[in-house]
Coordinates of C-alpha atoms in Angstrom, one line a residue:
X147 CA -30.5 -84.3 -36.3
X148 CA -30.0 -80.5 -35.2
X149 CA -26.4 -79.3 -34.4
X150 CA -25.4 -79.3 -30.6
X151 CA -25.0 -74.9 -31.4
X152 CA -28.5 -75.0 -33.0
X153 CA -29.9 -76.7 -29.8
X154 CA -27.5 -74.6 -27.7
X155 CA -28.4 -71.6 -29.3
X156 CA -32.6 -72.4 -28.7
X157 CA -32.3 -73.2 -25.2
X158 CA -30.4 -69.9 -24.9
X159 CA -33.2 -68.4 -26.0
X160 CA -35.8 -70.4 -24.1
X161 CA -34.2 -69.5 -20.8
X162 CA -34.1 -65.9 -21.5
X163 CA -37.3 -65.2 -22.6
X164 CA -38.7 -67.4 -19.5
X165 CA -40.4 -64.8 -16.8
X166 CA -37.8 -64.9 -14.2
X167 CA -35.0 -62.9 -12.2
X168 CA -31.8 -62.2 -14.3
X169 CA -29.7 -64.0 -11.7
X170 CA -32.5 -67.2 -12.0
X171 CA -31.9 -67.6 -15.9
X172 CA -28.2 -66.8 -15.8
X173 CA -28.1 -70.1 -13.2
X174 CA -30.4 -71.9 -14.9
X175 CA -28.5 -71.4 -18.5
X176 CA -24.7 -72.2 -16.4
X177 CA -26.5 -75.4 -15.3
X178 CA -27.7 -76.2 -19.0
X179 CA -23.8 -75.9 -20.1
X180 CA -22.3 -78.1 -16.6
X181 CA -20.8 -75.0 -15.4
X182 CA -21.6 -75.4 -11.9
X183 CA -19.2 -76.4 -9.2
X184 CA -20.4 -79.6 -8.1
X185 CA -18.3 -82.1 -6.2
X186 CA -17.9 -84.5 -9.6
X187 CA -16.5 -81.5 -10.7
X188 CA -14.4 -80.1 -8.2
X189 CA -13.1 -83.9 -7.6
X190 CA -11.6 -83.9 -11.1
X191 CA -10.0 -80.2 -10.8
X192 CA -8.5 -82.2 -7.4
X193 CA -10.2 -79.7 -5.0
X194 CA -11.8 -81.8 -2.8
X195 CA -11.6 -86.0 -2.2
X196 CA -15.1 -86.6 -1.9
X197 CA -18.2 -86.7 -4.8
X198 CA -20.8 -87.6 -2.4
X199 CA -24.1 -85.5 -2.6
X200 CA -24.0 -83.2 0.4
X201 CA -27.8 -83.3 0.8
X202 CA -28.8 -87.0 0.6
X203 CA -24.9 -88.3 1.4
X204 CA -25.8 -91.4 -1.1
X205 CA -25.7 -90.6 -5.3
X206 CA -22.8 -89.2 -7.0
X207 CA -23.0 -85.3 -7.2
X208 CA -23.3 -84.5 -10.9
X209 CA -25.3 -81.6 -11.9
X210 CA -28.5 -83.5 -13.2
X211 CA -28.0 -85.1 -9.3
X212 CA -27.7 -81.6 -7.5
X213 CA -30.5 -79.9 -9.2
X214 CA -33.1 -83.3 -10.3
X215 CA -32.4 -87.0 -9.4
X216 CA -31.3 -86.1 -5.5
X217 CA -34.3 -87.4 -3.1
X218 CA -33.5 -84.6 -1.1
X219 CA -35.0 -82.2 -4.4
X220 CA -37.4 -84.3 -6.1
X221 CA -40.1 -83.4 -3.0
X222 CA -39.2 -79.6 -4.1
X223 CA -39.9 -79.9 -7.5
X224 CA -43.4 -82.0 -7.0
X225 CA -44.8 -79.1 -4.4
X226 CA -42.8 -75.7 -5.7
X227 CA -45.4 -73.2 -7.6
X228 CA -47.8 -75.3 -8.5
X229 CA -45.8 -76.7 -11.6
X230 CA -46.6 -80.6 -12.1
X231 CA -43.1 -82.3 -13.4
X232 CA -44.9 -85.4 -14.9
X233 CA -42.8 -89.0 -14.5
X234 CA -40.0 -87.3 -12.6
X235 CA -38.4 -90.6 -11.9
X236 CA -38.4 -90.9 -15.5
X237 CA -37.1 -87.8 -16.7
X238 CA -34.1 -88.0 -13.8
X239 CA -32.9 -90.8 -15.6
X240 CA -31.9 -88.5 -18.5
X241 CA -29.7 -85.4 -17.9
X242 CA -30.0 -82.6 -17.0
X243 CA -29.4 -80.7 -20.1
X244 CA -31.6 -83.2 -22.0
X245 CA -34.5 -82.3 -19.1
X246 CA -33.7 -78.7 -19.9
X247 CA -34.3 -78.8 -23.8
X248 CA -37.3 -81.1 -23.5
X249 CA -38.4 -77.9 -20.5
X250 CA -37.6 -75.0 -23.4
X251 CA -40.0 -77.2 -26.3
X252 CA -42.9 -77.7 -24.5
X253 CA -43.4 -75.3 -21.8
X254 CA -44.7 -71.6 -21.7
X255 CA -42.5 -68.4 -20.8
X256 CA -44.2 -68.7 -17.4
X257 CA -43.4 -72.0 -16.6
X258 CA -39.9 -71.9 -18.1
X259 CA -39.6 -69.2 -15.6
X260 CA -40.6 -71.5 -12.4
X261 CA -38.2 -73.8 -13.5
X262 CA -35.2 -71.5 -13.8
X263 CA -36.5 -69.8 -9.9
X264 CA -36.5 -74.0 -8.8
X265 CA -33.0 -74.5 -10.3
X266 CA -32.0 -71.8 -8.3
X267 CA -33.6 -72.1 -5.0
X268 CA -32.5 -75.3 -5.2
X269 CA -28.7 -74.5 -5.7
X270 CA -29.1 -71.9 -2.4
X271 CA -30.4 -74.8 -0.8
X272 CA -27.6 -76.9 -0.9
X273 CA -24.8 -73.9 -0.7
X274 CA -26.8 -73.4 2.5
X275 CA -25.9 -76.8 3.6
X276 CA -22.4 -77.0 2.5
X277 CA -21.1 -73.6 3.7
X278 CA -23.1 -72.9 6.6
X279 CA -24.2 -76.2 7.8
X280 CA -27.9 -74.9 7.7
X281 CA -30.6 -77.3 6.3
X282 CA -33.6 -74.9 4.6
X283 CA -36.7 -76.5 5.0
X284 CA -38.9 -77.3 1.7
X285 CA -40.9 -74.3 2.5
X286 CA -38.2 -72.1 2.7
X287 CA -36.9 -73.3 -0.7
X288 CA -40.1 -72.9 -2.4
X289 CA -41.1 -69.3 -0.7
X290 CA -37.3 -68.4 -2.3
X291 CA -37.9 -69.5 -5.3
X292 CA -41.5 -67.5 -5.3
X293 CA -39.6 -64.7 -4.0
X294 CA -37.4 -64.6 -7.9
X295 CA -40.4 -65.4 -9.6
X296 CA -43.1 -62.7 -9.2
X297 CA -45.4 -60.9 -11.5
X298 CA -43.6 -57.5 -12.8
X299 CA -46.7 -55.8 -14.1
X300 CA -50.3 -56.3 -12.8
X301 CA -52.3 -59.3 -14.0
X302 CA -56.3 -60.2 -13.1
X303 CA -57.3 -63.0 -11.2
X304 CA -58.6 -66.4 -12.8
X305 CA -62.2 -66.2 -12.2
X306 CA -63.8 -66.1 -9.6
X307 CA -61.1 -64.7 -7.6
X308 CA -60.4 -61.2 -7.0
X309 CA -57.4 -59.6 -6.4
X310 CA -56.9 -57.2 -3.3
X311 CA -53.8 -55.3 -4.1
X312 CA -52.4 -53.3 -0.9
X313 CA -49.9 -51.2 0.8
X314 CA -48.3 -49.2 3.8
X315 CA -46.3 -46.0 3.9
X316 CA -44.7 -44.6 6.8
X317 CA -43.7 -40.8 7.6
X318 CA -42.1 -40.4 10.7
X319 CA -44.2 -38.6 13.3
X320 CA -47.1 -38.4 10.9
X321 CA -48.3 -42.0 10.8
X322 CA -48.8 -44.7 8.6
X323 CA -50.8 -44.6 5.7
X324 CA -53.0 -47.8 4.3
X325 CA -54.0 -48.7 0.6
X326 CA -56.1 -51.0 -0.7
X327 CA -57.8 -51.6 -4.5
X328 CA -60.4 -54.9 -5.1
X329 CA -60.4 -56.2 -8.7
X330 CA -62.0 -58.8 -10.7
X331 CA -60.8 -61.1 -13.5
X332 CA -62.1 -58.5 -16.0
X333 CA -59.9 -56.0 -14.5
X334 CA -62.5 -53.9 -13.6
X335 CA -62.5 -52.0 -10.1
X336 CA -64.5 -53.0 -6.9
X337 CA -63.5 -50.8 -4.5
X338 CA -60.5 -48.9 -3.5
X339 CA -60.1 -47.4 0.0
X340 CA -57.1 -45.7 2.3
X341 CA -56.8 -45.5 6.0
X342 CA -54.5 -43.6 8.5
X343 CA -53.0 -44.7 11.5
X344 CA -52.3 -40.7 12.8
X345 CA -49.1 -40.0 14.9
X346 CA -48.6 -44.0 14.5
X347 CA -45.4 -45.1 12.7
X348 CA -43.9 -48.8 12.6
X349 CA -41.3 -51.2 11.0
X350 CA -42.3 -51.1 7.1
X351 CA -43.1 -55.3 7.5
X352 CA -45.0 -54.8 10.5
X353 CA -46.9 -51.6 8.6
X354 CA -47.0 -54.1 5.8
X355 CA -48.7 -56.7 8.0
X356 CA -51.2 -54.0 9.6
X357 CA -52.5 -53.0 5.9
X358 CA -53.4 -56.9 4.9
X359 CA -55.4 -56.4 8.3
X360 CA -57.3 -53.8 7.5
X361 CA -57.4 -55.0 4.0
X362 CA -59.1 -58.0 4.7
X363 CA -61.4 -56.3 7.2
X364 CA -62.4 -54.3 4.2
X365 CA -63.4 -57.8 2.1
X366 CA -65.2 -58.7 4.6
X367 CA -67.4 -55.8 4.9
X368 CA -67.3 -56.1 0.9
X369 CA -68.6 -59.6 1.0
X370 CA -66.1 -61.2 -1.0
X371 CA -64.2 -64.4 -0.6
X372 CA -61.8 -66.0 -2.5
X373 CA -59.4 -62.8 -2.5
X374 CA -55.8 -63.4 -4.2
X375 CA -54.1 -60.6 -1.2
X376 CA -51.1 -58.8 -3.3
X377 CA -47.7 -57.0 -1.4
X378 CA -44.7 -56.1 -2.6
X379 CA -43.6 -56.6 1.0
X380 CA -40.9 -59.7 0.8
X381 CA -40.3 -59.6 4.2
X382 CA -44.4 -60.4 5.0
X383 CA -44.4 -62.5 2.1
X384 CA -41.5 -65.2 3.7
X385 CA -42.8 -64.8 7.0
X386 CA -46.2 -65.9 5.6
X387 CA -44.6 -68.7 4.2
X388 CA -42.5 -69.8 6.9
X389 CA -45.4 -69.6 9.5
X390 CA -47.3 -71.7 6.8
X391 CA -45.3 -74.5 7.4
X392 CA -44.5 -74.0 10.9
X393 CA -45.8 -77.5 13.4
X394 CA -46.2 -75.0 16.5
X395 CA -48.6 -72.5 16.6
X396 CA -45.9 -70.4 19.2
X397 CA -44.8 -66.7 18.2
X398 CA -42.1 -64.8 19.8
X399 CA -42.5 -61.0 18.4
X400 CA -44.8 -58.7 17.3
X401 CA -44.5 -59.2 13.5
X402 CA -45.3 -62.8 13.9
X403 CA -47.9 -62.1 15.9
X404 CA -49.3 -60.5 13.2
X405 CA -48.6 -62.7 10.4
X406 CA -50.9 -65.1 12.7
X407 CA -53.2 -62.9 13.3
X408 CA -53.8 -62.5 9.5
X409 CA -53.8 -65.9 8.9
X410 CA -56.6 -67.0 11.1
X411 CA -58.7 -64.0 9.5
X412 CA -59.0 -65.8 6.0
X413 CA -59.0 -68.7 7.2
X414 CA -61.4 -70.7 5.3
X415 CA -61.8 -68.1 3.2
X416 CA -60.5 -69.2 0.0
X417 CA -58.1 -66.4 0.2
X418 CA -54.3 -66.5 0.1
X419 CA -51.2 -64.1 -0.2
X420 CA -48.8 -63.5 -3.1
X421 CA -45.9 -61.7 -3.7
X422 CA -45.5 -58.8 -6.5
X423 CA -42.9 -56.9 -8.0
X424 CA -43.2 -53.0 -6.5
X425 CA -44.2 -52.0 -10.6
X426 CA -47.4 -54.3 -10.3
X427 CA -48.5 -52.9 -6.7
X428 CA -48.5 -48.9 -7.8
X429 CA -52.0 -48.3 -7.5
X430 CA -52.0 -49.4 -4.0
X431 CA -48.5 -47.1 -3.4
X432 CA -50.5 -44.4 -4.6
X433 CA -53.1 -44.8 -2.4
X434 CA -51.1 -45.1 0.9
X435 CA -49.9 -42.1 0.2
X436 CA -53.0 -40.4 -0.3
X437 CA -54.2 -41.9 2.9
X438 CA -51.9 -38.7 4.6
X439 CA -54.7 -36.8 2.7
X440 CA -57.9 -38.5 2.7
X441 CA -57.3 -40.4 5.8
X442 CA -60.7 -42.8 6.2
X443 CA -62.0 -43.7 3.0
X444 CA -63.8 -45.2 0.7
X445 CA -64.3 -45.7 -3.4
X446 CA -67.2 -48.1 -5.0
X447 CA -66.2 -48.9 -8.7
X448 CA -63.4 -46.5 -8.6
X449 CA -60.7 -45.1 -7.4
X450 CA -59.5 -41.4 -6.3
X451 CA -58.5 -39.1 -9.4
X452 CA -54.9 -39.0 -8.3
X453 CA -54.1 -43.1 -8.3
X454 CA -56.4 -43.1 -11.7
X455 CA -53.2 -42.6 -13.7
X456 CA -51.6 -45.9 -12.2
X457 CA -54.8 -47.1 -12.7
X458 CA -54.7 -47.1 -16.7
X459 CA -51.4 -47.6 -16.9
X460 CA -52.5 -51.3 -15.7
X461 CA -55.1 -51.5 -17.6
X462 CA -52.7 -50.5 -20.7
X463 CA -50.7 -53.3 -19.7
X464 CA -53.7 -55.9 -19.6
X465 CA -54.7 -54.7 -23.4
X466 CA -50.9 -55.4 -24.2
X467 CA -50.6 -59.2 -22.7
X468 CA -54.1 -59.6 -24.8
X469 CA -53.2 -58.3 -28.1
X470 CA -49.8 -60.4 -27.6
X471 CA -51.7 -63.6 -27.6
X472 CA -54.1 -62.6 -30.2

């Protein structure tokens, strides 16, 4: 049987190299070791008088409780990113830290990555609760935990999606500039294009919101369906998800007006929107920029000569992912 500081030391390294936020795996490896301040916990040290779960006010909150066995949670983890915990019900019967070393043996650096954003989404969740009396909805968990868990360089779709990477930029009393580049699962360019609101100049979410707009205008005149819309925009990105799960169909500013606006466009579609690290989305930076230049335009199979730089340097980054799994 391995050593506990041989196990120790290969979870450490599991969590690490999973693809997620610093301050995810740094939670996610306190959690591993029962760091966390969780009211078993703080009952022992005599801080409080109570070990009662805050979220589901029934179990016992340990750490495996907090983060796995709590009803409140176990909806989270069936519904967040798309990652299938098989026989939760069974796993929750172990601990934590046992759930976390069977996580590191069989799972992918991706998925070890979603599990570390979970961990801590689901951590804010309940600080939420407990210090501000606020109950997050299970969208807003999940749309956090997306938020720590996003792509840092630029990956193709699965086939037969395609990817329509875009963004704004604002200059104040100029206008605001629009970007927008379609790619396949090969990689390979579609069309690019850049547009200028002239003399028009807005909130950088609601800019944001006005590009995906235009942007699916443009895949519609393109013919495509089943687009993958990329931003770098946070602020859209939670709204999108917020509205998602929203009962009433009722919007109070501009922004969210928006937001709806877009929504009903891809509607049956096949089309969705996903959140990207600012390094993933430079083609599209570099063509709102150039949209102060070229104002109305349009590129089949290419893209200007200025973004083509930002251009390879994605495509250097595809051969690289390749060759690693060669």
């Amino acid at each position: 049987m391995a050593s506990s500081s041989v196990i120790n030391s290969k979870v450490w390294k599991g969590i690490w190299r999973a693809e997620a936020s610093p301050k995810c795996k740094s939670f996610a490896w306190r959690a591993y070791m029962e760091e966390l301040p969780v009211k078993t916990f703080l009952l022992e040290k005599g801080v409080i008088e109570d070990k009662l779960c805050p979220c589901c006010g029934e179990g016992e909150e340990d750490t495996t409780h907090a983060l796995l066995a709590c009803e409140e949670v176990k909806r989270i983890w069936f519904v967040a990113l798309d990652l299938k915990v098989e026989s939760l019900s069974a796993a929750t019967k172990c601990s934590l830290s046992q759930w976390i070393e069977e996580c590191v043996s069989t799972l992918d650096k991706k998925e070890m990555g979603m599990v570390c954003a979970i961990m801590w989404a689901i951590w804010h969740r309940r600080n939420a609760l407990v210090f501000t009396e606020k109950k997050l909805d299970y969208a807003h968990v999940i749309a956090k935990a997306r938020s720590m868990f996003v792509p840092v360089e630029w990956q193709p779709p699965s086939h037969p999606n395609v990817k329509a990477n875009f963004a704004a930029a604002v200059r104040d009393n100029v206008g605001t500039g629009m970007g927008v580049i379609f790619r396949n699962s090969l990689g390979s360019t579609i069309a690019s294009g850049t547009s200028l609101l002239a003399q028009e100049c807005f909130e950088s979410q609601i800019a944001e919101t006005l590009c995906m707009s235009w942007a699916i205008e443009q895949s519609g005149e393109l013919g495509l369906s089943d687009v993958i819309f990329e931003t770098d925009c946070q602020r859209l990105y939670r709204k999108w998800n917020q509205e998602s799960s929203s009962s009433s169909s009722a919007y109070t500013t501009y922004f969210e007006s928006l937001v709806e606006d877009c929504k009903f466009m891809i509607e049956g579609t096949g089309s969705s929107l996903a959140l990207v690290r600012p390094s993933a989305n430079k083609v599209a930076q570099c063509l709102a920029t150039l949209a102060f230049d070229y104002g109305e335009r349009g590129w089949i199979e290419e893209v200007p000569q200025e973004a083509s730089l930002y251009l390879q340097a994605d495509d250097n980054a595809i051969a690289d992912i390749v060759a690693a799994h060669q």
